Amino acid sequence: PVSVDMRLRFKPFSVEIGQLALVDGDTHVTASGQFAATPDGWEFAVDGEVDQIAPARLVALWPAALKPGSRAWLDANVSEGMIRNVTFNLRKRQDVPVVIAARFGVADAAIKFMRTMPLMRDVAGVGYIEKNQMILSLDRGHVPAPQGGLIDVTGTSMVILDTRIKGGDAVVKLALDGAITGVLSLLDRAPFQLITKAGQDVTLADGRAIISGEVQFPLRKGVPPSEVRYD
């Protein structure tokens, strides 16, 4: 169900929304704003909040033309869990592209941070969309390594550098904490394969490894290793 309190004017044509309330299952959306027709096109300003929504449902409701990079990344890489406490602001002025800013939390999610890597599990964190970037910072999460158990990824962050571009570049700032074998087995996955290239085995040592690093790569299928940059 939807309820709207609004005022309509004709000279000039404008719509003021005092409050819009929408209920979609367990999701509650509230918004307010105004729209006006000008000689140069539509202008609008909208502010809203969403208490919680499943990632798949958010993608279904997200207009495909609005920040396609963020929408495509969310659709391909975030599953399970909930997106919570969303606040968003939309602005459009004459011939200037739509400006969007948003803040949201992620709880109990599964996230694919690279196509060749295992899913991050039990993820919690906060995200932002602003200045044509999307940033997700993890307060909790782990990755099941191919060998050596779970790797803690608390402190890892992901940035889509330009949300206007579908298939644009992303930067992952990794924070890994776990058994040496586990961390090395992750670093030996494609496209890195660092341990194999060094002629070593991931079981070369026992102990704990705490590693940070940065990976930059395009968000599209079939990316060759030459387009993956890491430090």
PDB file of C-alpha atoms in Angstrom:
ATOM      1  CA  PRO A   1       0.000   0.000   0.000  1.00  0.00           C
ATOM      2  CA  VAL A   2       0.979   3.597  -0.692  1.00  0.00           C
ATOM      3  CA  SER A   3      -0.221   6.828   0.889  1.00  0.00           C
ATOM      4  CA  VAL A   4       0.727  10.316  -0.296  1.00  0.00           C
ATOM      5  CA  ASP A   5       0.125  13.820   1.024  1.00  0.00           C
ATOM      6  CA  MET A   6       0.701  16.227  -1.837  1.00  0.00           C
ATOM      7  CA  ARG A   7      -0.119  19.635  -3.298  1.00  0.00           C
ATOM      8  CA  LEU A   8      -0.449  20.309  -7.020  1.00  0.00           C
ATOM      9  CA  ARG A   9      -0.026  23.701  -8.705  1.00  0.00           C
ATOM     10  CA  PHE A  10      -0.561  24.476 -12.404  1.00  0.00           C
ATOM     11  CA  LYS A  11       0.975  27.941 -12.899  1.00  0.00           C
ATOM     12  CA  PRO A  12       3.823  27.069 -12.932  1.00  0.00           C
ATOM     13  CA  PHE A  13       3.268  23.317 -12.875  1.00  0.00           C
ATOM     14  CA  SER A  14       4.721  21.802  -9.686  1.00  0.00           C
ATOM     15  CA  VAL A  15       4.078  19.010  -7.221  1.00  0.00           C
ATOM     16  CA  GLU A  16       4.962  19.158  -3.532  1.00  0.00           C
ATOM     17  CA  ILE A  17       4.992  15.865  -1.615  1.00  0.00           C
ATOM     18  CA  GLY A  18       4.666  16.377   2.106  1.00  0.00           C
ATOM     19  CA  GLN A  19       5.047  12.671   2.780  1.00  0.00           C
ATOM     20  CA  LEU A  20       4.959   9.485   0.765  1.00  0.00           C
ATOM     21  CA  ALA A  21       4.692   6.230   2.706  1.00  0.00           C
ATOM     22  CA  LEU A  22       5.053   2.859   0.982  1.00  0.00           C
ATOM     23  CA  VAL A  23       4.906  -0.606   2.502  1.00  0.00           C
ATOM     24  CA  ASP A  24       6.323  -3.516   0.479  1.00  0.00           C
ATOM     25  CA  GLY A  25       6.294  -6.656   2.612  1.00  0.00           C
ATOM     26  CA  ASP A  26       8.630  -5.987   5.538  1.00  0.00           C
ATOM     27  CA  THR A  27      10.048  -2.887   3.861  1.00  0.00           C
ATOM     28  CA  HIS A  28       8.850   0.620   4.781  1.00  0.00           C
ATOM     29  CA  VAL A  29       9.754   3.584   2.599  1.00  0.00           C
ATOM     30  CA  THR A  30       9.116   7.242   3.427  1.00  0.00           C
ATOM     31  CA  ALA A  31       9.933  10.215   1.212  1.00  0.00           C
ATOM     32  CA  SER A  32       9.223  13.878   0.681  1.00  0.00           C
ATOM     33  CA  GLY A  33      10.131  16.336  -2.036  1.00  0.00           C
ATOM     34  CA  GLN A  34       9.054  18.578  -4.838  1.00  0.00           C
ATOM     35  CA  PHE A  35       8.928  18.478  -8.653  1.00  0.00           C
ATOM     36  CA  ALA A  36       8.642  21.414 -11.029  1.00  0.00           C
ATOM     37  CA  ALA A  37       8.395  21.763 -14.798  1.00  0.00           C
ATOM     38  CA  THR A  38      10.640  24.495 -16.183  1.00  0.00           C
ATOM     39  CA  PRO A  39      11.323  25.700 -19.742  1.00  0.00           C
ATOM     40  CA  ASP A  40      14.585  23.711 -19.588  1.00  0.00           C
ATOM     41  CA  GLY A  41      13.061  20.492 -18.256  1.00  0.00           C
ATOM     42  CA  TRP A  42      12.182  18.929 -14.942  1.00  0.00           C
ATOM     43  CA  GLU A  43      13.685  19.942 -11.634  1.00  0.00           C
ATOM     44  CA  PHE A  44      13.210  17.930  -8.469  1.00  0.00           C
ATOM     45  CA  ALA A  45      14.507  17.387  -4.961  1.00  0.00           C
ATOM     46  CA  VAL A  46      13.592  14.203  -3.091  1.00  0.00           C
ATOM     47  CA  ASP A  47      14.695  12.939   0.343  1.00  0.00           C
ATOM     48  CA  GLY A  48      13.791   9.499   1.619  1.00  0.00           C
ATOM     49  CA  GLU A  49      14.442   6.643   4.028  1.00  0.00           C
ATOM     50  CA  VAL A  50      14.122   2.851   3.802  1.00  0.00           C
ATOM     51  CA  ASP A  51      14.200   0.814   7.009  1.00  0.00           C
ATOM     52  CA  GLN A  52      15.295  -2.497   5.468  1.00  0.00           C
ATOM     53  CA  ILE A  53      15.247  -4.225   2.112  1.00  0.00           C
ATOM     54  CA  ALA A  54      16.704  -7.405   0.612  1.00  0.00           C
ATOM     55  CA  PRO A  55      19.430  -6.807  -2.009  1.00  0.00           C
ATOM     56  CA  ALA A  56      17.465  -8.526  -4.784  1.00  0.00           C
ATOM     57  CA  ARG A  57      14.369  -6.431  -4.067  1.00  0.00           C
ATOM     58  CA  LEU A  58      16.411  -3.229  -4.080  1.00  0.00           C
ATOM     59  CA  VAL A  59      17.807  -4.105  -7.507  1.00  0.00           C
ATOM     60  CA  ALA A  60      14.279  -4.798  -8.788  1.00  0.00           C
ATOM     61  CA  LEU A  61      13.091  -1.347  -7.665  1.00  0.00           C
ATOM     62  CA  TRP A  62      16.254   0.522  -8.730  1.00  0.00           C
ATOM     63  CA  PRO A  63      15.806   2.421 -12.063  1.00  0.00           C
ATOM     64  CA  ALA A  64      18.274   0.927 -14.556  1.00  0.00           C
ATOM     65  CA  ALA A  65      19.403   4.348 -15.824  1.00  0.00           C
ATOM     66  CA  LEU A  66      20.245   5.692 -12.347  1.00  0.00           C
ATOM     67  CA  LYS A  67      23.838   4.951 -11.299  1.00  0.00           C
ATOM     68  CA  PRO A  68      24.085   1.842 -13.488  1.00  0.00           C
ATOM     69  CA  GLY A  69      27.532   0.924 -12.142  1.00  0.00           C
ATOM     70  CA  SER A  70      26.287   0.687  -8.557  1.00  0.00           C
ATOM     71  CA  ARG A  71      23.133  -1.164  -9.571  1.00  0.00           C
ATOM     72  CA  ALA A  72      25.029  -3.705 -11.680  1.00  0.00           C
ATOM     73  CA  TRP A  73      27.594  -4.317  -8.939  1.00  0.00           C
ATOM     74  CA  LEU A  74      24.897  -4.814  -6.308  1.00  0.00           C
ATOM     75  CA  ASP A  75      22.980  -7.203  -8.557  1.00  0.00           C
ATOM     76  CA  ALA A  76      26.047  -9.316  -9.357  1.00  0.00           C
ATOM     77  CA  ASN A  77      27.885  -9.299  -6.051  1.00  0.00           C
ATOM     78  CA  VAL A  78      25.635  -8.875  -3.002  1.00  0.00           C
ATOM     79  CA  SER A  79      23.324 -11.661  -1.868  1.00  0.00           C
ATOM     80  CA  GLU A  80      21.663 -12.809   1.353  1.00  0.00           C
ATOM     81  CA  GLY A  81      21.245 -10.566   4.378  1.00  0.00           C
ATOM     82  CA  MET A  82      19.584  -7.163   4.420  1.00  0.00           C
ATOM     83  CA  ILE A  83      20.357  -3.582   3.500  1.00  0.00           C
ATOM     84  CA  ARG A  84      19.220  -1.392   6.384  1.00  0.00           C
ATOM     85  CA  ASN A  85      18.764   2.205   7.487  1.00  0.00           C
ATOM     86  CA  VAL A  86      18.978   3.636   3.991  1.00  0.00           C
ATOM     87  CA  THR A  87      18.830   7.405   3.578  1.00  0.00           C
ATOM     88  CA  PHE A  88      18.898   8.918   0.102  1.00  0.00           C
ATOM     89  CA  ASN A  89      18.742  12.316  -1.572  1.00  0.00           C
ATOM     90  CA  LEU A  90      17.988  12.946  -5.252  1.00  0.00           C
ATOM     91  CA  ARG A  91      18.507  16.291  -6.954  1.00  0.00           C
ATOM     92  CA  LYS A  92      17.860  17.347 -10.560  1.00  0.00           C
ATOM     93  CA  ARG A  93      18.294  20.876 -11.842  1.00  0.00           C
ATOM     94  CA  GLN A  94      17.485  21.764 -15.448  1.00  0.00           C
ATOM     95  CA  ASP A  95      20.019  20.162 -17.820  1.00  0.00           C
ATOM     96  CA  VAL A  96      22.361  18.987 -15.045  1.00  0.00           C
ATOM     97  CA  PRO A  97      22.471  15.164 -14.558  1.00  0.00           C
ATOM     98  CA  VAL A  98      20.721  13.692 -11.534  1.00  0.00           C
ATOM     99  CA  VAL A  99      22.753  13.962  -8.338  1.00  0.00           C
ATOM    100  CA  ILE A 100      22.276  11.165  -5.826  1.00  0.00           C
ATOM    101  CA  ALA A 101      23.672  10.686  -2.347  1.00  0.00           C
ATOM    102  CA  ALA A 102      22.914   7.736  -0.098  1.00  0.00           C
ATOM    103  CA  ARG A 103      24.034   6.046   3.088  1.00  0.00           C
ATOM    104  CA  PHE A 104      23.158   2.476   4.067  1.00  0.00           C
ATOM    105  CA  GLY A 105      24.094  -0.404   6.322  1.00  0.00           C
ATOM    106  CA  VAL A 106      24.661  -4.038   5.361  1.00  0.00           C
ATOM    107  CA  ALA A 107      23.951  -6.943   7.713  1.00  0.00           C
ATOM    108  CA  ASP A 108      24.504 -10.706   7.409  1.00  0.00           C
ATOM    109  CA  ALA A 109      25.315 -10.423   3.701  1.00  0.00           C
ATOM    110  CA  ALA A 110      27.373 -12.505   1.296  1.00  0.00           C
ATOM    111  CA  ILE A 111      29.584 -10.426  -1.007  1.00  0.00           C
ATOM    112  CA  LYS A 112      31.688 -11.413  -3.995  1.00  0.00           C
ATOM    113  CA  PHE A 113      34.596  -8.993  -3.973  1.00  0.00           C
ATOM    114  CA  MET A 114      36.350 -10.565  -6.977  1.00  0.00           C
ATOM    115  CA  ARG A 115      35.001 -13.010  -9.534  1.00  0.00           C
ATOM    116  CA  THR A 116      37.692 -15.640  -8.858  1.00  0.00           C
ATOM    117  CA  MET A 117      37.606 -15.384  -5.062  1.00  0.00           C
ATOM    118  CA  PRO A 118      35.383 -17.111  -2.488  1.00  0.00           C
ATOM    119  CA  LEU A 119      32.409 -15.166  -1.158  1.00  0.00           C
ATOM    120  CA  MET A 120      32.827 -12.973   1.888  1.00  0.00           C
ATOM    121  CA  ARG A 121      30.352 -14.288   4.450  1.00  0.00           C
ATOM    122  CA  ASP A 122      28.560 -12.868   7.513  1.00  0.00           C
ATOM    123  CA  VAL A 123      29.351  -9.369   6.270  1.00  0.00           C
ATOM    124  CA  ALA A 124      28.312  -6.250   8.155  1.00  0.00           C
ATOM    125  CA  GLY A 125      29.320  -2.735   7.260  1.00  0.00           C
ATOM    126  CA  VAL A 126      28.301   0.680   5.992  1.00  0.00           C
ATOM    127  CA  GLY A 127      28.114   2.059   2.483  1.00  0.00           C
ATOM    128  CA  TYR A 128      27.924   5.437   0.807  1.00  0.00           C
ATOM    129  CA  ILE A 129      27.082   6.734  -2.639  1.00  0.00           C
ATOM    130  CA  GLU A 130      28.378  10.231  -3.240  1.00  0.00           C
ATOM    131  CA  LYS A 131      30.341  12.224  -5.824  1.00  0.00           C
ATOM    132  CA  ASN A 132      29.769   9.450  -8.393  1.00  0.00           C
ATOM    133  CA  GLN A 133      31.471   6.833  -6.223  1.00  0.00           C
ATOM    134  CA  MET A 134      30.158   3.962  -4.135  1.00  0.00           C
ATOM    135  CA  ILE A 135      32.102   2.985  -1.040  1.00  0.00           C
ATOM    136  CA  LEU A 136      31.498  -0.064   1.167  1.00  0.00           C
ATOM    137  CA  SER A 137      33.489  -0.506   4.370  1.00  0.00           C
ATOM    138  CA  LEU A 138      33.307  -3.760   6.328  1.00  0.00           C
ATOM    139  CA  ASP A 139      32.957  -3.856  10.101  1.00  0.00           C
ATOM    140  CA  ARG A 140      32.772  -7.657  10.082  1.00  0.00           C
ATOM    141  CA  GLY A 141      33.180 -10.546   7.687  1.00  0.00           C
ATOM    142  CA  HIS A 142      35.202 -13.602   6.775  1.00  0.00           C
ATOM    143  CA  VAL A 143      36.300 -15.558   3.711  1.00  0.00           C
ATOM    144  CA  PRO A 144      36.579 -19.375   3.729  1.00  0.00           C
ATOM    145  CA  ALA A 145      40.051 -19.916   2.277  1.00  0.00           C
ATOM    146  CA  PRO A 146      40.667 -22.851  -0.098  1.00  0.00           C
ATOM    147  CA  GLN A 147      43.038 -24.189   2.598  1.00  0.00           C
ATOM    148  CA  GLY A 148      43.665 -23.076   6.146  1.00  0.00           C
ATOM    149  CA  GLY A 149      40.222 -22.122   7.471  1.00  0.00           C
ATOM    150  CA  LEU A 150      38.461 -18.772   7.762  1.00  0.00           C
ATOM    151  CA  ILE A 151      40.171 -15.464   7.046  1.00  0.00           C
ATOM    152  CA  ASP A 152      38.929 -12.363   8.884  1.00  0.00           C
ATOM    153  CA  VAL A 153      38.342  -9.482   6.438  1.00  0.00           C
ATOM    154  CA  THR A 154      37.270  -6.829   8.941  1.00  0.00           C
ATOM    155  CA  GLY A 155      38.503  -3.450   7.700  1.00  0.00           C
ATOM    156  CA  THR A 156      38.303  -4.349   4.023  1.00  0.00           C
ATOM    157  CA  SER A 157      36.733  -1.691   1.794  1.00  0.00           C
ATOM    158  CA  MET A 158      35.509  -1.556  -1.786  1.00  0.00           C
ATOM    159  CA  VAL A 159      35.140   1.496  -4.016  1.00  0.00           C
ATOM    160  CA  ILE A 160      33.464   1.815  -7.414  1.00  0.00           C
ATOM    161  CA  LEU A 161      35.393   4.713  -8.877  1.00  0.00           C
ATOM    162  CA  ASP A 162      32.640   6.026 -11.176  1.00  0.00           C
ATOM    163  CA  THR A 163      29.087   4.830 -10.595  1.00  0.00           C
ATOM    164  CA  ARG A 164      27.949   6.323 -13.912  1.00  0.00           C
ATOM    165  CA  ILE A 165      29.861   3.657 -15.831  1.00  0.00           C
ATOM    166  CA  LYS A 166      28.682   0.060 -16.089  1.00  0.00           C
ATOM    167  CA  GLY A 167      31.822  -2.064 -16.194  1.00  0.00           C
ATOM    168  CA  GLY A 168      34.026   0.679 -14.757  1.00  0.00           C
ATOM    169  CA  ASP A 169      36.921   0.164 -12.358  1.00  0.00           C
ATOM    170  CA  ALA A 170      36.700  -0.917  -8.735  1.00  0.00           C
ATOM    171  CA  VAL A 171      39.334  -0.763  -6.017  1.00  0.00           C
ATOM    172  CA  VAL A 172      39.376  -3.314  -3.184  1.00  0.00           C
ATOM    173  CA  LYS A 173      41.506  -2.466  -0.163  1.00  0.00           C
ATOM    174  CA  LEU A 174      41.999  -5.846   1.471  1.00  0.00           C
ATOM    175  CA  ALA A 175      42.627  -6.473   5.143  1.00  0.00           C
ATOM    176  CA  LEU A 176      43.329 -10.180   5.771  1.00  0.00           C
ATOM    177  CA  ASP A 177      43.937 -11.806   9.150  1.00  0.00           C
ATOM    178  CA  GLY A 178      44.231 -15.556   9.578  1.00  0.00           C
ATOM    179  CA  ALA A 179      46.408 -18.622   9.368  1.00  0.00           C
ATOM    180  CA  ILE A 180      49.397 -18.238   7.033  1.00  0.00           C
ATOM    181  CA  THR A 181      48.236 -21.203   4.960  1.00  0.00           C
ATOM    182  CA  GLY A 182      44.780 -19.677   4.566  1.00  0.00           C
ATOM    183  CA  VAL A 183      46.025 -16.242   3.535  1.00  0.00           C
ATOM    184  CA  LEU A 184      48.573 -17.696   1.107  1.00  0.00           C
ATOM    185  CA  SER A 185      45.930 -19.945  -0.446  1.00  0.00           C
ATOM    186  CA  LEU A 186      43.821 -16.859  -1.188  1.00  0.00           C
ATOM    187  CA  LEU A 187      46.795 -15.064  -2.723  1.00  0.00           C
ATOM    188  CA  ASP A 188      47.417 -18.131  -4.872  1.00  0.00           C
ATOM    189  CA  ARG A 189      44.010 -17.900  -6.535  1.00  0.00           C
ATOM    190  CA  ALA A 190      43.702 -16.378 -10.000  1.00  0.00           C
ATOM    191  CA  PRO A 191      44.517 -13.763 -11.092  1.00  0.00           C
ATOM    192  CA  PHE A 192      47.393 -13.519  -8.596  1.00  0.00           C
ATOM    193  CA  GLN A 193      48.802 -17.049  -8.161  1.00  0.00           C
ATOM    194  CA  LEU A 194      51.673 -15.458  -6.292  1.00  0.00           C
ATOM    195  CA  ILE A 195      52.763 -18.566  -4.402  1.00  0.00           C
ATOM    196  CA  THR A 196      52.767 -20.868  -7.425  1.00  0.00           C
ATOM    197  CA  LYS A 197      54.694 -18.290  -9.455  1.00  0.00           C
ATOM    198  CA  ALA A 198      57.296 -18.197  -6.680  1.00  0.00           C
ATOM    199  CA  GLY A 199      57.682 -21.979  -6.849  1.00  0.00           C
ATOM    200  CA  GLN A 200      56.378 -22.432  -3.302  1.00  0.00           C
ATOM    201  CA  ASP A 201      53.492 -24.192  -1.566  1.00  0.00           C
ATOM    202  CA  VAL A 202      50.824 -22.497   0.538  1.00  0.00           C
ATOM    203  CA  THR A 203      51.787 -24.766   3.464  1.00  0.00           C
ATOM    204  CA  LEU A 204      55.323 -23.402   3.574  1.00  0.00           C
ATOM    205  CA  ALA A 205      54.887 -21.979   7.101  1.00  0.00           C
ATOM    206  CA  ASP A 206      52.698 -22.133  10.198  1.00  0.00           C
ATOM    207  CA  GLY A 207      51.463 -19.145  12.142  1.00  0.00           C
ATOM    208  CA  ARG A 208      49.292 -16.083  11.732  1.00  0.00           C
ATOM    209  CA  ALA A 209      49.389 -13.649   8.810  1.00  0.00           C
ATOM    210  CA  ILE A 210      48.083 -10.073   8.837  1.00  0.00           C
ATOM    211  CA  ILE A 211      48.187  -8.621   5.342  1.00  0.00           C
ATOM    212  CA  SER A 212      46.889  -5.458   3.675  1.00  0.00           C
ATOM    213  CA  GLY A 213      46.844  -4.724  -0.027  1.00  0.00           C
ATOM    214  CA  GLU A 214      45.040  -2.967  -2.835  1.00  0.00           C
ATOM    215  CA  VAL A 215      43.571  -4.441  -6.011  1.00  0.00           C
ATOM    216  CA  GLN A 216      42.109  -2.463  -8.928  1.00  0.00           C
ATOM    217  CA  PHE A 217      40.193  -4.107 -11.761  1.00  0.00           C
ATOM    218  CA  PRO A 218      37.316  -3.478 -14.224  1.00  0.00           C
ATOM    219  CA  LEU A 219      33.845  -4.659 -13.207  1.00  0.00           C
ATOM    220  CA  ARG A 220      33.129  -6.814 -16.221  1.00  0.00           C
ATOM    221  CA  LYS A 221      33.377 -10.439 -17.277  1.00  0.00           C
ATOM    222  CA  GLY A 222      36.452 -11.913 -18.890  1.00  0.00           C
ATOM    223  CA  VAL A 223      38.993  -9.442 -17.490  1.00  0.00           C
ATOM    224  CA  PRO A 224      42.524 -10.599 -18.447  1.00  0.00           C
ATOM    225  CA  PRO A 225      45.213 -10.684 -15.717  1.00  0.00           C
ATOM    226  CA  SER A 226      46.994  -7.796 -17.424  1.00  0.00           C
ATOM    227  CA  GLU A 227      44.105  -5.468 -16.454  1.00  0.00           C
ATOM    228  CA  VAL A 228      44.255  -6.390 -12.753  1.00  0.00           C
ATOM    229  CA  ARG A 229      46.624  -4.143 -10.800  1.00  0.00           C
ATOM    230  CA  TYR A 230      47.640  -4.915  -7.242  1.00  0.00           C
ATOM    231  CA  ASP A 231      50.003  -3.775  -4.531  1.00  0.00           C
TER     232      ASP A 231
END
